[in-house]
XYZ file of C-alpha atoms in Angstrom:
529
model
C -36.765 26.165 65.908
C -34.381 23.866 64.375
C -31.938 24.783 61.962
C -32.593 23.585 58.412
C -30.553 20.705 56.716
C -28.061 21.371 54.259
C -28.620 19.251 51.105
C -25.567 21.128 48.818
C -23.832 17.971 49.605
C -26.296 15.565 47.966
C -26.950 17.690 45.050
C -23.360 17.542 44.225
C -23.008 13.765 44.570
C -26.327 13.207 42.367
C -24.526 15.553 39.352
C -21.251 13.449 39.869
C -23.821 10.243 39.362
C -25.608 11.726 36.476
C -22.025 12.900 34.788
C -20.738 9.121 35.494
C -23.897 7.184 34.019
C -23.789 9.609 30.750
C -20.156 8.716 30.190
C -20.749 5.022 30.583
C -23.879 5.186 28.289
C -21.005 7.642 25.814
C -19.431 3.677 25.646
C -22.302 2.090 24.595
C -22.646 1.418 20.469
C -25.451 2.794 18.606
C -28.604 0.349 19.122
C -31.655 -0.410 17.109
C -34.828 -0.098 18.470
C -38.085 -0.641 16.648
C -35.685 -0.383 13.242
C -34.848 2.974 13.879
C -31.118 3.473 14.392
C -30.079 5.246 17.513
C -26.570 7.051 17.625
C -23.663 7.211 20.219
C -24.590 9.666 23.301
C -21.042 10.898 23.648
C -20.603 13.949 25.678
C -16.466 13.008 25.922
C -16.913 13.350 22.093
C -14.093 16.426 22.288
C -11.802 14.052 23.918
C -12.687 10.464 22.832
C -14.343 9.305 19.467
C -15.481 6.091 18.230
C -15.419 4.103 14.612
C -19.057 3.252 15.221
C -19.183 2.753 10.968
C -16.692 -0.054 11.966
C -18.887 -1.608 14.881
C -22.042 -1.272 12.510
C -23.520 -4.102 10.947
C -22.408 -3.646 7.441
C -23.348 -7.384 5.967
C -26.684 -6.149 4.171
C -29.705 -3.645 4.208
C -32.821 -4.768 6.323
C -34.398 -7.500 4.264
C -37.754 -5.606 4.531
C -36.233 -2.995 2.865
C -34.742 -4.706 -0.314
C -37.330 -7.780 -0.629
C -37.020 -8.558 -3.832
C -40.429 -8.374 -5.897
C -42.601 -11.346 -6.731
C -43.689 -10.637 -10.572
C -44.483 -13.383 -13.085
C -41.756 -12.465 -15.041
C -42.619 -15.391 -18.458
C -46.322 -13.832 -18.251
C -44.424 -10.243 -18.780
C -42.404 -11.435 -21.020
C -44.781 -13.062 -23.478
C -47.169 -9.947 -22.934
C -44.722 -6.829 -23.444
C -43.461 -7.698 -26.699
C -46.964 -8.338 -28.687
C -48.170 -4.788 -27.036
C -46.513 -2.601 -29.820
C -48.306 -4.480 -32.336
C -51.742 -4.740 -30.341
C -51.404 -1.075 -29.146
C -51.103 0.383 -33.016
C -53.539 2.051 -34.675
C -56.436 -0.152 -36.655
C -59.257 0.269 -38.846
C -61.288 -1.344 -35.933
C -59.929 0.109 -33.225
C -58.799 3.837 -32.767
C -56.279 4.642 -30.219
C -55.079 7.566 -31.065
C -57.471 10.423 -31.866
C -55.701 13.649 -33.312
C -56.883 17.013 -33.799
C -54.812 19.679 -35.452
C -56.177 23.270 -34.688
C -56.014 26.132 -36.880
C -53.918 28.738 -35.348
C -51.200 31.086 -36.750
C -48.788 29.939 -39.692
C -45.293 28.427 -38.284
C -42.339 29.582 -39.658
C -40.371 26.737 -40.438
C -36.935 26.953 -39.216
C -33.956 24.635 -41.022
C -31.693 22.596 -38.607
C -28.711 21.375 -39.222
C -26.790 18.411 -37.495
C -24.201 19.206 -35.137
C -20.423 19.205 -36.330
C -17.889 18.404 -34.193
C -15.499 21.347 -34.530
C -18.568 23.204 -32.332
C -17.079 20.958 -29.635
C -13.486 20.858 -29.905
C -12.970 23.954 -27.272
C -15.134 22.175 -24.705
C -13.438 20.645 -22.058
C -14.162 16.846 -21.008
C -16.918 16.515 -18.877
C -16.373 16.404 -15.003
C -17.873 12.965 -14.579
C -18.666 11.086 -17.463
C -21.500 8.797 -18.803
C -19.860 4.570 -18.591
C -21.733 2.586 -21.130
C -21.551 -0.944 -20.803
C -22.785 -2.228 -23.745
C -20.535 -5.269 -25.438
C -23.179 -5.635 -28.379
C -21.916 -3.545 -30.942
C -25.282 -1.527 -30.802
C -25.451 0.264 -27.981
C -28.992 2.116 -27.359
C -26.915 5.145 -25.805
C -25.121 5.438 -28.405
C -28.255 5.486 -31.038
C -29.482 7.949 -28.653
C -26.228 10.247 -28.840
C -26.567 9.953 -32.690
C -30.217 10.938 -32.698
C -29.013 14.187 -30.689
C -26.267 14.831 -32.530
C -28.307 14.652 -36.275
C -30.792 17.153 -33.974
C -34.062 14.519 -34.954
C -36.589 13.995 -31.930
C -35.606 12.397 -28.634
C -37.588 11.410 -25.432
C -36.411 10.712 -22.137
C -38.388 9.359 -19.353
C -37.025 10.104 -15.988
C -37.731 7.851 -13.251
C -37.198 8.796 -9.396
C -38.048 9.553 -5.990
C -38.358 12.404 -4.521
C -35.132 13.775 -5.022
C -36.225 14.925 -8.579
C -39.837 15.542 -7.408
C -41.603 19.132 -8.619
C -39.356 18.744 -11.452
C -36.401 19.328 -9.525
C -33.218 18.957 -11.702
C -34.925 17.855 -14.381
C -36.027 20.982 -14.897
C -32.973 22.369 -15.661
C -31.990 19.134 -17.765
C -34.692 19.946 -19.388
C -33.986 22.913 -20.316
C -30.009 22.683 -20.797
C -31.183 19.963 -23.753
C -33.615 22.163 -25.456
C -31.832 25.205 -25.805
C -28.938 22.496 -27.389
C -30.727 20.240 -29.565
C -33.841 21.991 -29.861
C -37.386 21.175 -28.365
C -40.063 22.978 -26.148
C -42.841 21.820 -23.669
C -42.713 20.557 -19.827
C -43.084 17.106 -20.873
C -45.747 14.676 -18.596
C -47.660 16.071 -16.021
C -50.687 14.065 -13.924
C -54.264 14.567 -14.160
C -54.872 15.103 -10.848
C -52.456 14.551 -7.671
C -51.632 16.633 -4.185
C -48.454 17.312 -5.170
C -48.916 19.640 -8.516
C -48.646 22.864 -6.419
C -45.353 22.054 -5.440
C -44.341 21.851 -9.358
C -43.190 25.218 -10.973
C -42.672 24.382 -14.465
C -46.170 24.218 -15.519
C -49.749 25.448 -13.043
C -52.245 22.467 -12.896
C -55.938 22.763 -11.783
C -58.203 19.447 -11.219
C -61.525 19.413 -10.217
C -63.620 16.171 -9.444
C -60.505 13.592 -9.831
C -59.860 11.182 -7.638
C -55.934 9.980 -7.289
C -54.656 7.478 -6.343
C -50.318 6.819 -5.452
C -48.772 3.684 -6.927
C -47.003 3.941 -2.727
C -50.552 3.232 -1.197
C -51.675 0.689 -3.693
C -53.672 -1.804 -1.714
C -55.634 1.524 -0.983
C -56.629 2.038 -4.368
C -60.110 0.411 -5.747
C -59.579 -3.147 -6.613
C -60.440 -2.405 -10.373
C -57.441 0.706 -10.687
C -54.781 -1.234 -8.970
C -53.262 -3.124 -11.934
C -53.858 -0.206 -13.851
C -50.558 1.793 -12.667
C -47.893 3.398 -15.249
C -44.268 4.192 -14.518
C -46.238 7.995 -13.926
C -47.238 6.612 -10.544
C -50.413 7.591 -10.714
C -53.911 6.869 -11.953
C -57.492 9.350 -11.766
C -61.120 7.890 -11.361
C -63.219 10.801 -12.634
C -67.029 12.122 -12.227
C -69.196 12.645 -15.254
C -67.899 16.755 -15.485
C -64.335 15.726 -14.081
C -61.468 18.145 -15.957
C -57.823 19.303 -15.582
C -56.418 22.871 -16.999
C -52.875 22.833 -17.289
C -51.077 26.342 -17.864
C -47.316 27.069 -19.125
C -45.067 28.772 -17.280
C -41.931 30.820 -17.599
C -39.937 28.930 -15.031
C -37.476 27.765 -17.781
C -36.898 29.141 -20.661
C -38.489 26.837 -24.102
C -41.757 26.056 -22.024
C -44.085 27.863 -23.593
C -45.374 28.034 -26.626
C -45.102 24.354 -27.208
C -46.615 23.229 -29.889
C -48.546 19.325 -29.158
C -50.212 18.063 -25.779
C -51.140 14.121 -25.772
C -53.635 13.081 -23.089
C -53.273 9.771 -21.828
C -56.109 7.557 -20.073
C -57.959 4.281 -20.521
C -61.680 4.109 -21.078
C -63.090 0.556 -21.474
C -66.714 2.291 -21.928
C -67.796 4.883 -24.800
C -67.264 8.240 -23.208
C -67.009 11.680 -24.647
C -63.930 13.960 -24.029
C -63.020 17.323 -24.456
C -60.149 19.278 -25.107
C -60.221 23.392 -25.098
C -56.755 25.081 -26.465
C -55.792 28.518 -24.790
C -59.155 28.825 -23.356
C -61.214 29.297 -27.049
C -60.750 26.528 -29.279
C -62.618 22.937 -28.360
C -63.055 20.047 -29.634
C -64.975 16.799 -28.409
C -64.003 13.339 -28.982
C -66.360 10.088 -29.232
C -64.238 7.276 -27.685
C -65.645 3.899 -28.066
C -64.528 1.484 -25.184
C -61.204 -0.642 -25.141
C -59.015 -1.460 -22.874
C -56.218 -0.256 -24.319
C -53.899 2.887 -23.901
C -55.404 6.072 -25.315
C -54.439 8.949 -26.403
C -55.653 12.382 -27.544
C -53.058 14.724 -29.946
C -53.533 18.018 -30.087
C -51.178 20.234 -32.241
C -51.187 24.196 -32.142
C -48.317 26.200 -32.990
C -49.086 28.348 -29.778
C -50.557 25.863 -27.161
C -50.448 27.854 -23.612
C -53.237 26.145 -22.214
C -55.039 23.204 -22.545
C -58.299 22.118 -20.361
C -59.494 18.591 -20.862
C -63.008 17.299 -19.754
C -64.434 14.156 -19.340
C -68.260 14.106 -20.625
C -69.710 10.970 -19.674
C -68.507 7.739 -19.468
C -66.713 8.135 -16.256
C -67.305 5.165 -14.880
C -64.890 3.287 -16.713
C -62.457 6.095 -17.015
C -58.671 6.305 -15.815
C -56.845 9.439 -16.650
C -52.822 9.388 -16.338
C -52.194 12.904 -17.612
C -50.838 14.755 -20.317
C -47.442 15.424 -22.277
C -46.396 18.935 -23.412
C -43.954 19.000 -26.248
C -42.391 20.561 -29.973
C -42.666 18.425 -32.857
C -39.150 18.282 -32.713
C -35.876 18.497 -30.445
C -36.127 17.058 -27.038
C -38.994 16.095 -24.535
C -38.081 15.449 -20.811
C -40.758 13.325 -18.828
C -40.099 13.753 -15.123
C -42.125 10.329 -13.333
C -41.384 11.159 -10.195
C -42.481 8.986 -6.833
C -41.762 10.041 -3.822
C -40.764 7.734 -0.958
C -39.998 5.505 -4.265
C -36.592 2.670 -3.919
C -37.345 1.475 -7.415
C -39.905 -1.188 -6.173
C -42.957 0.660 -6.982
C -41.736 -0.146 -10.945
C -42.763 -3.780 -10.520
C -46.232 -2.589 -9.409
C -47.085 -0.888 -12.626
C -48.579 -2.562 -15.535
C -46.043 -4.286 -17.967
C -48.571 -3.883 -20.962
C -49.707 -0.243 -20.165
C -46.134 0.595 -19.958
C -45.452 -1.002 -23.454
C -48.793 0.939 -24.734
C -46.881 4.142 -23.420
C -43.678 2.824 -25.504
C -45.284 2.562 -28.445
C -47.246 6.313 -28.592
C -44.046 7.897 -28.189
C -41.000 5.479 -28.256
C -38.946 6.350 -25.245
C -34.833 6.825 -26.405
C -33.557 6.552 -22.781
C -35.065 6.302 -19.334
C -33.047 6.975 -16.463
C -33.651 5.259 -13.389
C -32.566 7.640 -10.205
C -33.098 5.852 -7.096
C -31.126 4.770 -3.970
C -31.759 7.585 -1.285
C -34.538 5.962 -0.070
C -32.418 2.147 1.097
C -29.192 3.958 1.892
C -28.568 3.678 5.745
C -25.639 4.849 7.702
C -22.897 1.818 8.793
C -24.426 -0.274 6.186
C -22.291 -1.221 3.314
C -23.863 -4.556 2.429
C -26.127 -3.817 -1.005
C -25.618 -6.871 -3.009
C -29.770 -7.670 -2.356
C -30.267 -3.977 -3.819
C -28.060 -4.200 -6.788
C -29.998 -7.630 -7.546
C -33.389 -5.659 -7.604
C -31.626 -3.194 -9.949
C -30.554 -5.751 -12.625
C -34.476 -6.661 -12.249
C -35.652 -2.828 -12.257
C -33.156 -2.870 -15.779
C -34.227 -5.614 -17.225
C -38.168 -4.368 -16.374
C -37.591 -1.673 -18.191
C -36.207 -2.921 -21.259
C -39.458 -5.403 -21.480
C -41.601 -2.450 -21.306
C -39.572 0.468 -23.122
C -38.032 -2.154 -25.909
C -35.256 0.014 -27.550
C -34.323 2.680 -25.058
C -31.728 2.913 -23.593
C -31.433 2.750 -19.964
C -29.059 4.875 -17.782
C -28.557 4.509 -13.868
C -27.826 7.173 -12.095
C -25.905 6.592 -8.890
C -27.195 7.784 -5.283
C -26.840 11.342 -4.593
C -24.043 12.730 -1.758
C -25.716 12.957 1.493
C -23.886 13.512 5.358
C -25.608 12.607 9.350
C -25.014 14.631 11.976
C -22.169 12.877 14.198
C -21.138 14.078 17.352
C -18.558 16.635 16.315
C -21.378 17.805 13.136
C -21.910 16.533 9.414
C -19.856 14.130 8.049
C -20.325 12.393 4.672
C -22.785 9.121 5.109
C -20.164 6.239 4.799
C -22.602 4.309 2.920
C -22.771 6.154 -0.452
C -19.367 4.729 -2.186
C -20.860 1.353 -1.151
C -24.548 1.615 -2.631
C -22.539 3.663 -5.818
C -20.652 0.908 -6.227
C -23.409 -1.991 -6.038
C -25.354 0.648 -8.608
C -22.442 0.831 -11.260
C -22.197 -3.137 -11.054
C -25.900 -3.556 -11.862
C -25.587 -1.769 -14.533
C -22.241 -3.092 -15.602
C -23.370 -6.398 -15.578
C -26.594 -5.551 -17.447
C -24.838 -3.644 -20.137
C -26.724 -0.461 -19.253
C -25.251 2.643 -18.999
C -24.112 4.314 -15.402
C -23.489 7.877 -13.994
C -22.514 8.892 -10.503
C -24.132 12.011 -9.067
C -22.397 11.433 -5.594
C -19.103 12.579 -7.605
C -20.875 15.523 -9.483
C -21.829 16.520 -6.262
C -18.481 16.208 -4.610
C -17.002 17.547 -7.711
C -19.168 21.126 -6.684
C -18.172 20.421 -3.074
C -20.360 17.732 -1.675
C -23.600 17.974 0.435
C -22.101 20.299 2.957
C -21.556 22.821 0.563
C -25.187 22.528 -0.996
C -26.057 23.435 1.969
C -23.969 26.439 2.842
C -24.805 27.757 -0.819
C -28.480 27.160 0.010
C -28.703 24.385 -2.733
C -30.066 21.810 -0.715
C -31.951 21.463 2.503
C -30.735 21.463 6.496
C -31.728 17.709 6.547
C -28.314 17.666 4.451
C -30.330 14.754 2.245
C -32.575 16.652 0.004
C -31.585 19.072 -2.875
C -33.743 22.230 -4.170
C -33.556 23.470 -7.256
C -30.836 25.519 -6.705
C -29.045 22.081 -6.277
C -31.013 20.414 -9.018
C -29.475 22.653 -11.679
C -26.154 22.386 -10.300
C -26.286 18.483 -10.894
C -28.392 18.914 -13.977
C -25.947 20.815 -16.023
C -22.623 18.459 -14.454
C -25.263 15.933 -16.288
C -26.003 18.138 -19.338
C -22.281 18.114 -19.940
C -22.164 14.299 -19.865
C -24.703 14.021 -22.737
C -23.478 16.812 -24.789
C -20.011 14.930 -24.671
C -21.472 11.773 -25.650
C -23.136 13.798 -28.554
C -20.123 15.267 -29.668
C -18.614 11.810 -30.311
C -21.539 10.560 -32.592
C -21.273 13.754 -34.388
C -17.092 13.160 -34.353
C -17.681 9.692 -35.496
C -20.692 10.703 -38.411
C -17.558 12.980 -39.487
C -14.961 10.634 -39.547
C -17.721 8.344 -41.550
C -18.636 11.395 -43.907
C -14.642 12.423 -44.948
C -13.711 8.543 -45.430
C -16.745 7.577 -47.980
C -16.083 11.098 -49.594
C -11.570 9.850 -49.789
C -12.592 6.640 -50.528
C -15.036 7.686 -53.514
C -12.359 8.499 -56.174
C -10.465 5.260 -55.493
C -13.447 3.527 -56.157
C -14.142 5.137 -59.657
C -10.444 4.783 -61.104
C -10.441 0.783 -59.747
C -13.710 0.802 -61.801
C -12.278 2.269 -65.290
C -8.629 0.384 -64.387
C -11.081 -2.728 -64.363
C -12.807 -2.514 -67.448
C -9.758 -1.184 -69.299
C -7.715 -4.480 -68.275
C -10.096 -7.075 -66.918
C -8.272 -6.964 -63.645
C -10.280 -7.151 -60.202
C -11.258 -4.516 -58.157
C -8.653 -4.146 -54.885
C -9.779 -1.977 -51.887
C -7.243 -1.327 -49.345
């Protein structure tokens, strides 16, 4: 019997291989492969690091990523700006079909405007709102003034899925109403996957089909030029409806006291709406091609079901908007997986028919998480698309203002843990040029982040998620009410500067009168100084 052979030896020399290959590999940079981005294996990464950020190409994002659009931008141009006028009401054409319901007797309540002594013991905001405007009427600050004189403003709020199940806005929301007034959840969709995840209000759809603005060369050929900034349009059935219930999540949800349905039906259909589960009314809508929309006002609106009779088959729904008669209205058009491209997909003269029912104040445009790459801290293409993605807006939404808000905080794991992603200050930057240079109006939420702590402490508070990229809504009101504070400061000087106005017509009002009686007494001119 021979004695077996003793392979301790070889095991030991194929660990001192294995140990030697993984440190040579440690001096490898990251690679790309298939566009995905690979990191550093380091296992010396205790004793040696590397400035792989430094190594990184850093020129510019992936071209496939930032391609910039191909839009007929004269054709938009000469069809946005008739759309108010073709959109509005006629004798031959209704648009616009109200119903007021008899319900219980509001109690008016008197507002006044804000004064600015209510604002003298607040602090300045942590990060404030830049507006850029150099034309002596700035949107913003007509917007500021309409808050601050407490009349009816609307803000449509356009992101990815950083905001999406009304995260943050929410809580903007809901900061703004209890402020300057206002109730109601603001848009939601007629039909779409994603309504569970939303807590603010409970939607039910039966019988819809939707369809993504993301996946639009899936959509029917006859719905995909049919797209709003909502992201979403609804081919319905003959019997197709949508309930949608308000929730406590927030306070000044519920009651509201209007819902507006919005769809397009180019054939005669009938519709109906049903209030808080007893009142209904049905509608007969002739065919156009145009916007439409459906008002319903009840001083306690809960619930509202909406049905589509017949006529489906030239029927798009969009959804509905929940508001007061007064104060603010938040609509959150969120799109997930969304770098602001999808905007140029949706329909210039839709959007404009949208503008025109309800005459948008300010939309905010929060995007950037989805082009922001570690190493990279080239986004020149990007901010070029942005200065399109402003002036896009503005064609559509004529008279809003239009507010950027900067890429959120965000760290990658690196060999020793999180770190912050080296490429936010870079695509924050590129952002607040855009906007500079397009006179908009700019806000960084990577600094009201950091100014909480930054990502990693979202996620130690449990404000945002383990992928250290995505907020929750613990996060979402954190940022929200940084944001709130921006706004309410911004108020605060319209209602400064209305007081300043007020005090110097009331001083000036005497001097006025006695140049007036010193003027007929002794023929001499009248001198204002």
């Amino acid at each position: 019997m021979t004695d077996p052979k003793d392979y301790t030896q070889r095991g030991w020399k194929a660990c001192a291989a294995l140990i030697a290959v993984l440190t040579v590999v440690g001096f490898l940079p990251p690679q790309q492969v298939g566009g995905i981005s690979l990191r550093r294996a380091n296992i010396l990464s205790e004793i040696v690091s590397f400035d792989d950020g430094a190594a990184a190409e850093r020129d510019e994002a992936p071209a496939d990523e930032i391609e910039l659009p191909e839009i007929d931008w004269e054709q938009a141009a000469e069809v946005v700006p008739v759309m108010p006028d073709t959109v509005r009401p006629q004798r031959e054409r209704t648009l616009v079909f109200e119903w007021r319901t008899a319900g219980p007797a509001k109690v008016p309540v008197a507002v006044d405007s804000l004064r600015a002594e209510e604002f003298i013991a607040q602090e300045a905001p942590a990060v404030p709102i830049e507006d850029f405007d150099t034309t002596g009427a700035s949107p913003l600050a007509a917007f500021y003034e309409k808050l601050a004189e407490r009349r009816p403003v609307r803000i449509a709020f356009l992101g990815d899925s950083f905001v999406e199940g009304d995260i943050l806005t929410a809580d903007l929301r809901e900061a703004l109403q209890r402020e300057f007034g206002g109730s109601g959840v603001g848009f939601a969709p007629m039909a779409s996957p994603l309504t569970g995840f939303r807590r603010t209000v409970k939607t039910r759809s039966s019988d819809w089909t939707a369809y993504n603005v993301m996946q639009q060369a899936k959509a029917p050929a006859d719905v995909r030029d049919l797209f709003t900034v909502s992201g979403w349009v609804c081919r319905p059935v003959d019997g197709a409806s949508t309930r949608w219930e308000m929730t406590d999540a927030r306070e000044c949800l519920t009651p509201t006291e209007s819902a507006r349905v919005w769809f397009r039906s180019v054939c005669d259909s009938r519709v109906e709406a049903v209030v808080n589960d007893s009142l209904s009314r049905t509608f007969e809508v002739p065919g156009d091609e145009a916007l439409r929309e459906v008002a319903v006002y009840h001083p306690d609106l809960r619930t509202l079901e909406f049905r589509v009779k017949s006529g489906a088959a030239g029927f798009v729904g969009y959804g509905a908007c929940f508001a007061g008669e007064g104060g603010v209205t938040v609509d959150n058009y969120s799109i997930r997986s969304n770098n602001g491209r999808a905007l140029f997909r949706t329909s210039p003269a839709l959007n404009a028919g949208l503008q025109a029912l309800v005459s948008y104040d300010l939309v905010v445009l929060q995007y950037g998480l989805n082009i922001m790459q570690q190493g990279v801290h080239g986004y020149a293409k990007y901010g070029e698309q942005l200065r399109q993605m402003i002036a896009y807006v503005r064609r559509c939404f004529p008279g809003a203002a239009v507010l950027v808000l900067g890429v959120s905080d965000r760290s990658v794991r690196s060999d020793s843990g999180f770190e912050p992603m080296d490429a936010v200050p870079y695509l924050t930057r590129e952002q607040r040029r855009a906007a500079e240079q397009s006179g908009a109006a700019f806000w960084s939420t990577a600094d009201a982040m950091r100014s909480l702590g930054g990502m990693a402490r979202f996620v130690t508070q449990g404000w945002a998620g383990k992928d250290y990229t995505h907020i929750n809504y613990g996060g979402g009101r954190q940022i929200a009410l940084v944001l709130f504070d921006a706004i309410r400061a911004g108020a605060a000087r319209a209602a400064g500067e209305g007081r300043r106005e007020s005090l110097q017509r009331v001083e000036l009002e005497p001097v006025l009168d006695a140049a007036a009686v010193d003027s007929l007494l002794f023929n001499r001119p009248i001198e204002i100084r």
